[in-house]
Structures are given as structure tokens and as C-alpha cells.
Short mmCIF file of C-alpha atoms in Angstrom, two decimals:
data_model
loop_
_atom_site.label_atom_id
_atom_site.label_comp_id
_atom_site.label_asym_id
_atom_site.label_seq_id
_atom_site.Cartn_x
_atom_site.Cartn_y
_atom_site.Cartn_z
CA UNK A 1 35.62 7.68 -0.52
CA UNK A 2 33.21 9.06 2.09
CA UNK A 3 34.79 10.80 4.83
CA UNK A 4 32.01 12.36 8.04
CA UNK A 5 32.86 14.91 10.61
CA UNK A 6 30.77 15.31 13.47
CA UNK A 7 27.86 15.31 11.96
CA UNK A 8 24.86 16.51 14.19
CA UNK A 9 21.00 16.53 12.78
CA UNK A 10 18.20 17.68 14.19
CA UNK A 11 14.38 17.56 13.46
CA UNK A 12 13.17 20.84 15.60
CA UNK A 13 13.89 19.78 18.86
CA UNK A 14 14.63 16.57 18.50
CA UNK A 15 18.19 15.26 17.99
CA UNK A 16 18.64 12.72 15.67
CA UNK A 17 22.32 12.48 15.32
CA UNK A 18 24.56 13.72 18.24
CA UNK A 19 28.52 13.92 16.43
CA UNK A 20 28.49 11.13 13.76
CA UNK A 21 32.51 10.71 12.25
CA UNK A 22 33.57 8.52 10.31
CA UNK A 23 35.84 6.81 7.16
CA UNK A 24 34.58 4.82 4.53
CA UNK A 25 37.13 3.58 1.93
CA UNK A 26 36.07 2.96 -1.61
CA UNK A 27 35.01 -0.74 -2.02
CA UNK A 28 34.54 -1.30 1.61
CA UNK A 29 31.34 -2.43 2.31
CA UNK A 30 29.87 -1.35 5.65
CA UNK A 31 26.82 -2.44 7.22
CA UNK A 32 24.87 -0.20 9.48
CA UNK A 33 22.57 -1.77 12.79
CA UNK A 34 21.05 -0.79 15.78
CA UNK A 35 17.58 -0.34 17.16
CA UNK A 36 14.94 1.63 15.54
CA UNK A 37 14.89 4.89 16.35
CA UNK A 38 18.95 5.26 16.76
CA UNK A 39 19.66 7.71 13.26
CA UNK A 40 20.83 4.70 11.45
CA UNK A 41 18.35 5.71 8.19
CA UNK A 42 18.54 9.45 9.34
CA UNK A 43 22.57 8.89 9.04
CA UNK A 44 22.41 7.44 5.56
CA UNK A 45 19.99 9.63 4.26
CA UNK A 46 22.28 12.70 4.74
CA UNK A 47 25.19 11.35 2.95
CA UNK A 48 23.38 11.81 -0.19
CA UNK A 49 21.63 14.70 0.75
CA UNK A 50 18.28 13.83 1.11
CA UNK A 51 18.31 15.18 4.60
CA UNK A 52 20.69 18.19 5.51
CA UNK A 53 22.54 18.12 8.22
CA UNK A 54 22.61 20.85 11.23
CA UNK A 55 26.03 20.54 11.27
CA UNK A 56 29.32 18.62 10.06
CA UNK A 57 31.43 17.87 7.48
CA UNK A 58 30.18 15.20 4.73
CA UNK A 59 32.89 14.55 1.79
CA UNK A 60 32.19 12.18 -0.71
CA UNK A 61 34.46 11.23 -3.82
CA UNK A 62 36.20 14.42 -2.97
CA UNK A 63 33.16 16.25 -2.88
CA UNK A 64 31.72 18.35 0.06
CA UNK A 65 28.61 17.95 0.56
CA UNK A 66 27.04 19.94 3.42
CA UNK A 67 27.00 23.45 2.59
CA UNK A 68 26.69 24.37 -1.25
CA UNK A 69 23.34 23.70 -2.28
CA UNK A 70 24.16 24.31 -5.81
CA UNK A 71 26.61 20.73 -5.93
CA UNK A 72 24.06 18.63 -4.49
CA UNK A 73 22.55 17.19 -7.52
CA UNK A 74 26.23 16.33 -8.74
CA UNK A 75 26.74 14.53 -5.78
CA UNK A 76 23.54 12.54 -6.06
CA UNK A 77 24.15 11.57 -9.23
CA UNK A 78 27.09 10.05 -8.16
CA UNK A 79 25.49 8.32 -4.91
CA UNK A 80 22.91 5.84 -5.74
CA UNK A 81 20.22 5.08 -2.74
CA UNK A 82 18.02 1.82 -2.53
CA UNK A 83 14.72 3.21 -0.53
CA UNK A 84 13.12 0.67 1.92
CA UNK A 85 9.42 1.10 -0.26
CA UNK A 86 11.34 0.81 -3.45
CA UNK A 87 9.87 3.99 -4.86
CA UNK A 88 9.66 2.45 -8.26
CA UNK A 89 8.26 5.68 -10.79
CA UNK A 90 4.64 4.39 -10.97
CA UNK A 91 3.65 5.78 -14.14
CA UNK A 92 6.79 4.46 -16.14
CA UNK A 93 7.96 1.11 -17.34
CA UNK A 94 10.43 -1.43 -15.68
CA UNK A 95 12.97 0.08 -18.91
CA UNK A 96 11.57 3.48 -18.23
CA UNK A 97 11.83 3.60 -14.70
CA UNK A 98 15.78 2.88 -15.42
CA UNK A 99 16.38 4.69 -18.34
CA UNK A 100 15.22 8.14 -16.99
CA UNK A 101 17.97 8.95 -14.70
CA UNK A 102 20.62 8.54 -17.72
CA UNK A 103 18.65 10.11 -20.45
CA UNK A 104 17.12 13.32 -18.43
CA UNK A 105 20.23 13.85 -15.90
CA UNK A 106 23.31 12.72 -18.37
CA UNK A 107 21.75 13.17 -20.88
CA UNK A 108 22.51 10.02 -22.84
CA UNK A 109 20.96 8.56 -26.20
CA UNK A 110 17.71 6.73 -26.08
CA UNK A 111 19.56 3.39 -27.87
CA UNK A 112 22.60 4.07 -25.49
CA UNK A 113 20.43 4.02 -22.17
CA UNK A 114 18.13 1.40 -23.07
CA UNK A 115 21.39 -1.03 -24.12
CA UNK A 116 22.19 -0.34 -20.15
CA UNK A 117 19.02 -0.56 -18.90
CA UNK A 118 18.88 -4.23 -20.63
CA UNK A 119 22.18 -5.19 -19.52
CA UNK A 120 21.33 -4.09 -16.11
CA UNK A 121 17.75 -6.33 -16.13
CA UNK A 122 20.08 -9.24 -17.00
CA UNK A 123 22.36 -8.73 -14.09
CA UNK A 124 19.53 -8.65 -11.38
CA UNK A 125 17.71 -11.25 -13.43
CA UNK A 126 14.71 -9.82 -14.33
CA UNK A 127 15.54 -9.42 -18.65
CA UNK A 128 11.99 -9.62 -20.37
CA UNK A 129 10.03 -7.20 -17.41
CA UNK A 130 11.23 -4.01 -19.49
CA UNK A 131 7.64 -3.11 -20.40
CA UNK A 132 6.01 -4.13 -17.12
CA UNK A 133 4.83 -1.61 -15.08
CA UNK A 134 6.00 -1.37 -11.21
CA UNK A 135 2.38 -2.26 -9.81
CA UNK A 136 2.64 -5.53 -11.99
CA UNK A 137 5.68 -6.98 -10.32
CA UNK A 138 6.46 -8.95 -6.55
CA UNK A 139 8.20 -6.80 -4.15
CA UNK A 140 11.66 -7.98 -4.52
CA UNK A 141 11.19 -7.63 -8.13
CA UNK A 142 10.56 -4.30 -8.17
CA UNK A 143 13.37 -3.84 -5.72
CA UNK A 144 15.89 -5.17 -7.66
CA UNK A 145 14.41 -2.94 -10.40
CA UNK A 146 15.51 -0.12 -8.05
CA UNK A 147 18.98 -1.29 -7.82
CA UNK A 148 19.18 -1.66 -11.56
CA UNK A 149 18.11 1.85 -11.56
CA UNK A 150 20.21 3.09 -9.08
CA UNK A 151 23.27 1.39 -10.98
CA UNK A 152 22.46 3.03 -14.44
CA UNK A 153 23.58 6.38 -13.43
CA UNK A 154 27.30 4.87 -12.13
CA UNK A 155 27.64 5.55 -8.89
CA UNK A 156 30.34 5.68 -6.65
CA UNK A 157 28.87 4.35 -4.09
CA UNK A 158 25.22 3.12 -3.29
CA UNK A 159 23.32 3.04 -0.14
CA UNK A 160 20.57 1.02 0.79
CA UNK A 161 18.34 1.98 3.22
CA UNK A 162 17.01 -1.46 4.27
CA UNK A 163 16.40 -3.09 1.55
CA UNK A 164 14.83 -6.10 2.41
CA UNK A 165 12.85 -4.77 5.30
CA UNK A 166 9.38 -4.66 3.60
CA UNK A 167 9.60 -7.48 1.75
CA UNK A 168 8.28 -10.80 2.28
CA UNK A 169 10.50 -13.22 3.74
CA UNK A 170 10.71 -15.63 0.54
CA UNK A 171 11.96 -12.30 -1.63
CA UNK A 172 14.72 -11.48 0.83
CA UNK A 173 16.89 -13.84 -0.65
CA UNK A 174 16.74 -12.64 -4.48
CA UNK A 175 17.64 -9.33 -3.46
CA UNK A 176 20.54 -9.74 -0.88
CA UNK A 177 21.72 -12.17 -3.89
CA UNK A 178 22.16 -9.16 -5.67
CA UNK A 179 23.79 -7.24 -3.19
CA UNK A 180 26.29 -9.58 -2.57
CA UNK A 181 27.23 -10.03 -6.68
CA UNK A 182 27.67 -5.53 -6.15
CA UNK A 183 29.63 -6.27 -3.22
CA UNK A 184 31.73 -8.96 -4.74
CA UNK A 185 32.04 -6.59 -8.32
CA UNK A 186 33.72 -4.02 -5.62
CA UNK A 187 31.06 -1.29 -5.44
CA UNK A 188 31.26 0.99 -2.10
CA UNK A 189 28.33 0.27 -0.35
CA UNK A 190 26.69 1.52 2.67
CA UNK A 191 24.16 -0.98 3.89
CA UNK A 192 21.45 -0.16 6.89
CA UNK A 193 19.94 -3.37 7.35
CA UNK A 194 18.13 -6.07 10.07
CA UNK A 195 19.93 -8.77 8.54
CA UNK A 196 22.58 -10.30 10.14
CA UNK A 197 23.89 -13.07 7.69
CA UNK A 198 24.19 -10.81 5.10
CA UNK A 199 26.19 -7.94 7.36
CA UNK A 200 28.41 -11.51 8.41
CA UNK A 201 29.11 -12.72 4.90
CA UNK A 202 28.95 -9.58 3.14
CA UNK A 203 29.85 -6.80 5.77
CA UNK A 204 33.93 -5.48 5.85
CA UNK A 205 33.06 -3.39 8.73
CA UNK A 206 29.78 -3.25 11.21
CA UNK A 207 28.55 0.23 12.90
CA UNK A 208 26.69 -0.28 15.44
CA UNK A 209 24.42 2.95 16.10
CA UNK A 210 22.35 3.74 19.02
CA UNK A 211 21.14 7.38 20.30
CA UNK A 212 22.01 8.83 17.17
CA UNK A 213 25.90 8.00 17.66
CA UNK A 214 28.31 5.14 16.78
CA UNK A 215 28.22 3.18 20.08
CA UNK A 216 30.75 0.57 18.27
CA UNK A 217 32.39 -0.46 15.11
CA UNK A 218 34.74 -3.43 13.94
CA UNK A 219 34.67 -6.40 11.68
CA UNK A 220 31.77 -8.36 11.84
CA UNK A 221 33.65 -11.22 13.07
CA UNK A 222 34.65 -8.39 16.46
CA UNK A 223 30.76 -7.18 16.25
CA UNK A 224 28.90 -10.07 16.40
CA UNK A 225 31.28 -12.49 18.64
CA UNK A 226 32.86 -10.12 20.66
CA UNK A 227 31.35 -7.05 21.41
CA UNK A 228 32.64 -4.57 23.92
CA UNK A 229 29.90 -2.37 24.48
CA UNK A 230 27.09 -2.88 27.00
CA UNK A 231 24.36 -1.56 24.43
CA UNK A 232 25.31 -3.67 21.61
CA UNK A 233 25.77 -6.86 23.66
CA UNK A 234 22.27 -6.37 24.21
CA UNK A 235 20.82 -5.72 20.71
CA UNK A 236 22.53 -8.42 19.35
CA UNK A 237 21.44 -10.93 22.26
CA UNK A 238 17.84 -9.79 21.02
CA UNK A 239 17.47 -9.95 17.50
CA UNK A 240 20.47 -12.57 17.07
CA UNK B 1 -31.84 29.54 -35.01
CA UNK B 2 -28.69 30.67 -36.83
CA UNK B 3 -28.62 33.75 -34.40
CA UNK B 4 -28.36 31.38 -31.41
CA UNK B 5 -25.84 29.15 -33.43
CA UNK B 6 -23.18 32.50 -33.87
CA UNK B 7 -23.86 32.68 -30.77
CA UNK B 8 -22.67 29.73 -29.73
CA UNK B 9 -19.68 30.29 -31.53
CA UNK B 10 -18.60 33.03 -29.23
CA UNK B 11 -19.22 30.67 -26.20
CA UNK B 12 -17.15 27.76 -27.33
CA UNK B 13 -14.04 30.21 -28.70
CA UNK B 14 -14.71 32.08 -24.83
CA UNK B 15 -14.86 28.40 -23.16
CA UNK B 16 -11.80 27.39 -25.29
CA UNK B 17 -9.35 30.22 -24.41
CA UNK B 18 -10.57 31.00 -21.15
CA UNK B 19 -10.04 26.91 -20.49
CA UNK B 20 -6.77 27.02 -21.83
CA UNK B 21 -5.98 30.35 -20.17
CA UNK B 22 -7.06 28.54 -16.52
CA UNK B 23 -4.76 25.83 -16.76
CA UNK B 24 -1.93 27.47 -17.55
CA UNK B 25 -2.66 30.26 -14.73
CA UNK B 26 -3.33 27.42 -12.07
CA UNK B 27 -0.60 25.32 -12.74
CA UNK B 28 1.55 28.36 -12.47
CA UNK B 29 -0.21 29.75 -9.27
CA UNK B 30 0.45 26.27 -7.91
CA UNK B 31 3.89 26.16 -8.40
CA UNK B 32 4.10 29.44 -6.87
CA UNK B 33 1.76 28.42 -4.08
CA UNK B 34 4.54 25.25 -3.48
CA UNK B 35 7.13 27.49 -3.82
CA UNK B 36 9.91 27.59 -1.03
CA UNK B 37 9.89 31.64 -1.60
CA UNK B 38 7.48 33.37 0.96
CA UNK B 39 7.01 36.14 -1.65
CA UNK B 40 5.48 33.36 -4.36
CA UNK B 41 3.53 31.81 -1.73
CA UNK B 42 2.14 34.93 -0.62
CA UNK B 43 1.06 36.41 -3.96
CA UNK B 44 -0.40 32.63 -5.43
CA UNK B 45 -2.52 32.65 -1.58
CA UNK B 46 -3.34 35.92 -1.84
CA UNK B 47 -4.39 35.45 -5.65
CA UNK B 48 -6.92 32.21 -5.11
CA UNK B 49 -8.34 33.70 -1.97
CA UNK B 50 -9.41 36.95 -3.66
CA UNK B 51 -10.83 35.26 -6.81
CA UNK B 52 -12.61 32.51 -4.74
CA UNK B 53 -14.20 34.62 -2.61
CA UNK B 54 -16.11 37.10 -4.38
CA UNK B 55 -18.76 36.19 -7.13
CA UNK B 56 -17.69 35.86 -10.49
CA UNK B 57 -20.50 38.57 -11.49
CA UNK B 58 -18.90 40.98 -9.28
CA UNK B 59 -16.08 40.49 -10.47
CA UNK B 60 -16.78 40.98 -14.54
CA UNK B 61 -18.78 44.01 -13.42
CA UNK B 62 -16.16 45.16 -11.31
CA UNK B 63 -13.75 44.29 -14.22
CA UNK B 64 -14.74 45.29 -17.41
CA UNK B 65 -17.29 47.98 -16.39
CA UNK B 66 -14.91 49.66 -13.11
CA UNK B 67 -11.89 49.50 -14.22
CA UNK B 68 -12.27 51.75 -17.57
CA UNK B 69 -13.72 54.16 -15.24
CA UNK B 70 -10.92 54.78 -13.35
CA UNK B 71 -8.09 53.71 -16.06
CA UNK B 72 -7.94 54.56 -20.02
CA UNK B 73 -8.33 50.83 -21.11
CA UNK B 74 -10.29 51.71 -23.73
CA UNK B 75 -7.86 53.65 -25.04
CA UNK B 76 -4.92 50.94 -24.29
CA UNK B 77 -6.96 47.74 -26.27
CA UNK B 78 -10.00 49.78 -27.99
CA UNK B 79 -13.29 50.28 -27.53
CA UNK B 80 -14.70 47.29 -28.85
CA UNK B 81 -11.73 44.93 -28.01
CA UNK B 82 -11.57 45.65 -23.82
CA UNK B 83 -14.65 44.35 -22.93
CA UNK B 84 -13.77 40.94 -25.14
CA UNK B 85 -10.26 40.81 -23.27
CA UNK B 86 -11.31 41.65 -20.00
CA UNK B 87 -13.96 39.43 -19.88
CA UNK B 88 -11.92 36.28 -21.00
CA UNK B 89 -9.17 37.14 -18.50
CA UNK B 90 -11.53 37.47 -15.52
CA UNK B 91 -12.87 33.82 -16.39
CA UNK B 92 -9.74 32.62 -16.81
CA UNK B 93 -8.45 33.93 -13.69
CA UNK B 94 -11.61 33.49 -11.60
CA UNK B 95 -11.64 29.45 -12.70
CA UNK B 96 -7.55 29.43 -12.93
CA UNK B 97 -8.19 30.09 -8.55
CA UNK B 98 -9.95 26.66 -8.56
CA UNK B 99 -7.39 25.13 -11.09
CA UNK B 100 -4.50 26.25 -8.68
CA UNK B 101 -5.76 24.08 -6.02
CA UNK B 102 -6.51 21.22 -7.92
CA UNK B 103 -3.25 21.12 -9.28
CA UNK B 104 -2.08 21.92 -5.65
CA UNK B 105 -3.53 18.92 -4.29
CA UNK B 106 -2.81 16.69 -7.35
CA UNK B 107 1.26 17.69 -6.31
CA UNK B 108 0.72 16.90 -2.95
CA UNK B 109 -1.28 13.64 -3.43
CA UNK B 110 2.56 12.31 -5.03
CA UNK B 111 4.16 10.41 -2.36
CA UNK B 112 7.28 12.03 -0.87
CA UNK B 113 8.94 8.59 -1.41
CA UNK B 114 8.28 9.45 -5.40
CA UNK B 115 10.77 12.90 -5.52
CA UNK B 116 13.41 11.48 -2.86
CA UNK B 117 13.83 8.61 -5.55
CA UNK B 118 14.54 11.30 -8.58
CA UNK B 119 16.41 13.34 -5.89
CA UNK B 120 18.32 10.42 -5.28
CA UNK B 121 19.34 9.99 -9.43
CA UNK B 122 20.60 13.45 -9.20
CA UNK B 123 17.27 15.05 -10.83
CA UNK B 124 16.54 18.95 -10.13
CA UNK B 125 13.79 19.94 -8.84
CA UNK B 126 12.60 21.07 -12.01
CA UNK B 127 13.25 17.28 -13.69
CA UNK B 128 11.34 15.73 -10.56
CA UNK B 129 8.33 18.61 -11.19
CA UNK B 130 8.14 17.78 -14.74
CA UNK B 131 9.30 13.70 -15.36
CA UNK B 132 7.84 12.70 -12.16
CA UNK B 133 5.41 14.88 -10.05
CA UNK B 134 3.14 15.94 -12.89
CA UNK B 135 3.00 13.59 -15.43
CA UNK B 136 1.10 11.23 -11.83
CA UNK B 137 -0.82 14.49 -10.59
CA UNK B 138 -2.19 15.01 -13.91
CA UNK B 139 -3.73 11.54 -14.06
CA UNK B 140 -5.45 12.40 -10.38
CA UNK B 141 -6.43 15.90 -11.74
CA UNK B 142 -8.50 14.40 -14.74
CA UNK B 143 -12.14 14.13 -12.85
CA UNK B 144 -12.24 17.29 -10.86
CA UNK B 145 -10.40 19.44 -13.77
CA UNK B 146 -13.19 17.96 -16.09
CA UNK B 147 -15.88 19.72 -13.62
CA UNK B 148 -13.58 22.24 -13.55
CA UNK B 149 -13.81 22.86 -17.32
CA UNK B 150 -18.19 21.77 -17.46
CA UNK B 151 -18.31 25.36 -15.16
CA UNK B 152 -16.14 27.49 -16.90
CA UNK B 153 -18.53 26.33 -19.80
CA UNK B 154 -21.12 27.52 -18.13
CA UNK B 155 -19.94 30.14 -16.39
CA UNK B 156 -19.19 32.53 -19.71
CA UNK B 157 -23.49 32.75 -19.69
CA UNK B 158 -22.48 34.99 -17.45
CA UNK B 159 -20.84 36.99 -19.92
CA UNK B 160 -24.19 38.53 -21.39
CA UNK B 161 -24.84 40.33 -18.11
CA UNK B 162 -21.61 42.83 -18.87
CA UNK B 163 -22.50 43.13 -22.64
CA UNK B 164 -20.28 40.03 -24.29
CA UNK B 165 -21.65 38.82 -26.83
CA UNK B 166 -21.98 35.00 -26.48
CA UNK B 167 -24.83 32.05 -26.80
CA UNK B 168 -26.78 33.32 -23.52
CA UNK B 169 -26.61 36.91 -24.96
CA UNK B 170 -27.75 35.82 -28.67
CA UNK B 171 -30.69 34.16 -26.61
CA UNK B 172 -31.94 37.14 -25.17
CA UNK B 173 -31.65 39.38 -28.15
CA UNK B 174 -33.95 36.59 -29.60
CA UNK B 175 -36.79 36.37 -27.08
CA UNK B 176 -36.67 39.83 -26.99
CA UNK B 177 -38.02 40.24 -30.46
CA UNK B 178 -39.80 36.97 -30.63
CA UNK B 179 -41.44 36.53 -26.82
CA UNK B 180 -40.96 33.06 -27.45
CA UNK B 181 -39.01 32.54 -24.09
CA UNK B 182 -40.07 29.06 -23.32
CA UNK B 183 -38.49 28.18 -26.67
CA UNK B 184 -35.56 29.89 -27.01
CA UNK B 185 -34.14 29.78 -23.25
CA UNK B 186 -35.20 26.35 -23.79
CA UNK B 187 -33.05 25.55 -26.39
CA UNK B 188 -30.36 27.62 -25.24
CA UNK B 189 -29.92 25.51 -22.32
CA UNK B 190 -30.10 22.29 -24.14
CA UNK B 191 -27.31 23.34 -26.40
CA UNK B 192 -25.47 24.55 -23.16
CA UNK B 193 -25.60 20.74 -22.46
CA UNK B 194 -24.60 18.87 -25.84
CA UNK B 195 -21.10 21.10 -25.71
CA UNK B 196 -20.72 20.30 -21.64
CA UNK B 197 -21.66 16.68 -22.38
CA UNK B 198 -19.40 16.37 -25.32
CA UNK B 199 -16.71 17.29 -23.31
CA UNK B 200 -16.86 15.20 -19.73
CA UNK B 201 -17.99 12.16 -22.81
CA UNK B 202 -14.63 12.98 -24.11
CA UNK B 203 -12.67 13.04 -20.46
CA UNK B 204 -14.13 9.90 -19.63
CA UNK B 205 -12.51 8.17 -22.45
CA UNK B 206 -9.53 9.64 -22.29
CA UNK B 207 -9.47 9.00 -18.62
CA UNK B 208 -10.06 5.12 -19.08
CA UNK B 209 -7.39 5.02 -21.89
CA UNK B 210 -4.92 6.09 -19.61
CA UNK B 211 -5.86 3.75 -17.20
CA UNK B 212 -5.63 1.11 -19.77
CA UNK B 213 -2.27 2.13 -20.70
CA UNK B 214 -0.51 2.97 -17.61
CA UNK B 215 -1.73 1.28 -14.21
#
């Protein structure tokens, strides 16, 4: 599904990602850690495009990625991204806000988007907000909003750039609930996230990232109980 | 009375097309100014600095009375019809320079996090620009594009200096005849203000309907 060859970014003179590879199968769900700072978001944010790489190879669903500029919004149709500050569109409606990426960039019916976007509400609970504005809901309201956007245009795969990281800790929950039903449906998901029990219960695979490189990588069960490296021994023993 | 009311005319139908003339030249010139090709940027910079930095005056003079001197304009649009056209385009472009960066800064006022989410639903830049970007700038642009519009109001008095007919014109044609200056300059400005007043009366409202509708 999403296949990475030494991928290398840089912001002027600072590297961000020194030689990223790496295989992601379709409905694997991977969870991303390490310390701030170490290209986790940086990483993520180039598989759909949102940052371009220096160099490397990014293919996903047998689409390349890195060169041809003209693809790109093909590709990100077909990638969905959770941001960390939602980005809810502030001057549309909850219905709105997930209507617009089917009707404007697929081009589908009014009737045939709004059906979706209503079936969509129901699935991460929030049916009955269609005509709410963002400002007017909780945080982890309008983040599952997001994800309900997100899903509307079918994507292959979505990432989520942590999701739950400015929320407050009572709205975690309702959102990594939702996550998990995605997870559980089979969607290919690429998670970059401080939270551990959900990488555990959720996670297939855990990369851990530090320096802007993949230090270490395994099941979570190998991650978390028995890591190899030096540097993620010690950023587990501090935020476990 | 009636002479200063035809004149009036003439101002709001200048004020009109040199208002809608503005907008559509700044939000153009902004685009260009945000453009990702040096050769947009370039002209769009070049364009606002030229316009904001010389008087208006000089510039209708330099305009409609220069530029038939050197070029058969006359002759291209007519006698009568050059100093009309000219005149309406110089406004237009003179305010349109102030337009371009409030639309400029409306853009840029959108937080980033705003186009990487349409970016990230596959939009172009095009669909971000025109679902997205805009339709929040223009809220933000409402106050200081209502000024805006108040001084390209006022700004076409300065219209009668290069021989256009409009209220300020009328006026003096009036005094002229009548000596009553007090009076006539008096009301002149007066009706200057029920058409400026009208119209930031009118933003305001509009202004706080939006906000009613859409937080």
C-alpha cells in the first residue's frame, strides 16, 4: 500500500529526515513514536504531500508520489490526514465541512454527499450536529468531525497526525474509540501518536523514530516489552 | 439644486464603477502578489508601489491630461469619452493599490492549518483559494474595504480638478454664477456625507448579519 525509499527532508539547513524506508501493507495499522523533534509528523506529512521531500521514493496505492507535481492532488484525495488542531473549515457547517471534499473534488450530487455525510455523523456519533458550526462544538467533537470528513472522500489510507494531542484528557477517549472501530473496519492507517494503549491494543506494527530515522520497529508486544535499542529503552522508560 | 443633484449622479455612477473596478483589480493584483511566479509578484509589487506612492492628483493630471499629449487617445476612445475613461480607470487603479493589500492581508490572516486541510481532501489550489481562503478573508476584509470604498467616494471630488464632470464640479459651476459659496460647498459636502453614510450604514449591517449567521 505505501512503500518509502530513503526518504531525506530538509528545512534549509536543517535535516529533518536522514534515509526514512519503509513497507506499509494495506490494512496494517502502524503507529508512529518517538520524542518531539525526531521527523515523526515531518515523516507523515510527506506521504501525502503536504511537505515535499528532498529526496526519495514515496509510492502509495501504486502511485508515486515525489516528483510529478501534477498527480499530487490525486493522491491526496486518496490519503485522508487527521491534523493535530483539527482544522475544521470555520466558516462552514458540521455537514458542510464534510460534504465539500466530495461535492467540489468528485464532484458528487448535493443529496448523494449529504446521505454520506449523515451516515458518516452516525458512525462517529455525532448525527444531529450537521448544522453546527466548528466553533460551537468540544474539541474531540470537532475532531471526530475531521475524521468523518477525512472518510467522505474514501481513502485508502488515513493518517493522523496526533490526534488526541490537543485535546483534553476526558475527549481522548471518544476519539481513539473511533479510531479503533476504522482500525477494526480494516482501513490502512498511519498513526503518530503519545498514546501508548492505543499503539498496544490497536497498533500491528510500532516505529520508533528518533533523529529523523527509524531507530526501531516491531510489534508492539517486541516495542514496548522488549526493546533492543538503547534510545528507545529510554523513551519508553520516560513517558511509559 | 437640480444642477448639484445631476451632479451627483455622475459621482455615484463614478463611485459605483470605479468601486467595482477596485475590487476586481485588487483581488487580482493580490493573487498575483501571492503568486509563486517571480514575474506576477514583481509586476502586482511594482503596480501597488507606484500607485501608492504618488498623489492621486498627479496621477489624473498625469493621466488624462499627459498621456493624450504624447499618445492619440483621443483619437482611440474620442474626444469627449477619454477623459470619462481615463479618469475612472486611474481611480480604480489608484484605490485597487490599497484593495490589493487588503485582500493580501485578508489571505494571509487564514491559518496555514485552513489550506493543508483542503490540500489534504485533494482540493487545488484554486478550490482552496475560492471554497476556503476567500470566502474567511472576505469576512476580515469587510471594515477596512468599507473605508476603502467611503475614500474612493470621496476621492472622485477630485475629478473636477481634470475637467470630469461630477457633484464637486456641478458645485463650482454653481458658486461661480451664484457667489453663494458658503451655501453651495456647504451642501455639497453634506450630500458627500448622506451617500458615504448610506454606505458604511449598509456595511455595518451586512457585517453583523454575517456574524449572526456564520460564527
Amino acid at each position: 500500500m505505501i512503500n518509502v525509499k530513503d526518504l531525506y527532508k530538509s528545512f534549509g539547513k536543517l535535516e529533518v529526515l536522514k534515509g526514512i524506508s519503509n513497507h506499509i501493507d494495506e490494512k496494517e495499522v502502524v503507529v508512529v513514536i518517538g520524542p518531539s523533534g525526531s521527523g515523526k509528523s515531518t515523516f507523515l506529512r510527506c506521504l501525502n504531500g503536504l511537505e515535499t521531500a528532498t529526496s526519495g521514493h514515496i509510492e502509495i496505492a501504486g502511485m508515486e508520489l515525489t516528483h510529478s507535481k501534477t498527480k499530487l492532488h490525486m493522491l491526496q484525495q486518496k490519503v485522508g490526514m487527521v491534523f493535530q488542531q483539527f482544522n475544521l473549515f470555520k466558516h462552514l457547517t458540521i455537514l458542510e465541512n464534510i460534504t465539500i471534499g466530495p461535492r467540489k473534488v468528485l464532484k458528487r450530487t448535493k443529496e448523494e454527499s449529504n446521505a454520506l455525510a449523515r451516515e458518516l455523523l452516525k458512525k462517529v456519533g455525532l448525527s444531529g450536529k450537521e448544522d453546527s458550526y466548528p466553533d460551537e462544538l468540544s474539541g474531540g467533537q470537532q475532531q471526530r468531525v475531521a475524521i468523518a470528513r477525512a472518510l467522505a472522500m474514501q481513502p485508502e489510507v488515513m493518517l493522523f497526525d496526533e490526534p488526541t494531542s490537543a485535546l483534553d484528557p476526558e475527549m481522548v477517549g471518544e476519539v481513539l474509540q473511533v479510531m479503533k472501530d476504522l482500525a477494526r473496519e480494516g482501513m490502512t492507517m498511519v498513526v503518530v501518536t503519545h498514546e501508548m494503549g492505543f499503539a498496544r491494543e490497536v497498533g500491528d506494527r510500532v516505529i520508533f523514530m528518533d533523529d529523523g530515522m527509524i531507530v526501531e520497529e516491531g510489534s508492539p508486544q517486541d516495542i514496548f516489552s522488549n526493546a533492543q535499542e538503547e534510545r528507545t529503552k529510554s523513551f519508553l522508560a520516560k513517558i511509559l | 439644486m437640480d444642477v448639484l443633484l445631476s451632479g451627483l449622479k455622475y459621482t455615484v455612477e463614478f463611485s459605483i464603477i470605479a468601486i467595482i473596478l477596485m475590487v476586481i483589480i485588487g483581488l487580482i493584483a493580490a493573487l498575483m502578489r501571492l503568486s509563486n511566479f517571480f514575474l506576477f509578484r514583481w509586476i502586482a509589487t511594482v503596480y501597488v508601489e507606484l500607485f501608492r506612492s504618488t498623489p492621486l492628483l498627479v496621477q489624473l493630471f498625469f493621466i488624462v491630461l499627459g498621456l493624450p499629449a504624447i499618445l492619440p487617445v483621443n483619437d482611440w476612445f474620442g474626444q469627449r469619452n477619454y477623459p470619462v475613461i481615463a479618469t475612472a480607470l486611474t481611480l480604480a487603479l489608484n484605490e485597487g493599490a490599497y484593495v490589493t493589500e487588503i485582500i493580501r492581508a485578508g489571505i494571509l490572516g487564514i491559518d496555514r492549518g485552513q489550506k493543508e486541510a483542503a490540500a489534504s481532501i485533494g482540493m487545488t489550489k484554486f478550490q482552496t483559494m475560492r471554497y476556503i481562503v476567500l470566502p474567511q478573508a472576505f469576512k476580515r476584509m469587510i471594515p477596512p474595504m468599507v473605508n476603502q470604498a467611503a475614500q474612493t467616494i470621496k476621492d472622485t471630488s477630485l475629478l473636477a480638478p481634470v475637467g470630469v464632470v461630477e457633484l464637486l464640479y456641478k458645485t463650482e459651476i454653481v458658486v461661480s454664477s451664484t457667489f453663494a459659496s458658503f451655501k453651495f460647498y456647504g451642501v455639497c459636502a453634506i450630500l458627500y456625507f448622506i451617500i458615504i453614510f448610506a454606505v458604511s450604514k449598509t456595511a455595518s449591517y451586512l457585517e453583523r448579519r454575517f456574524q449572526v449567521d456564520k460564527r
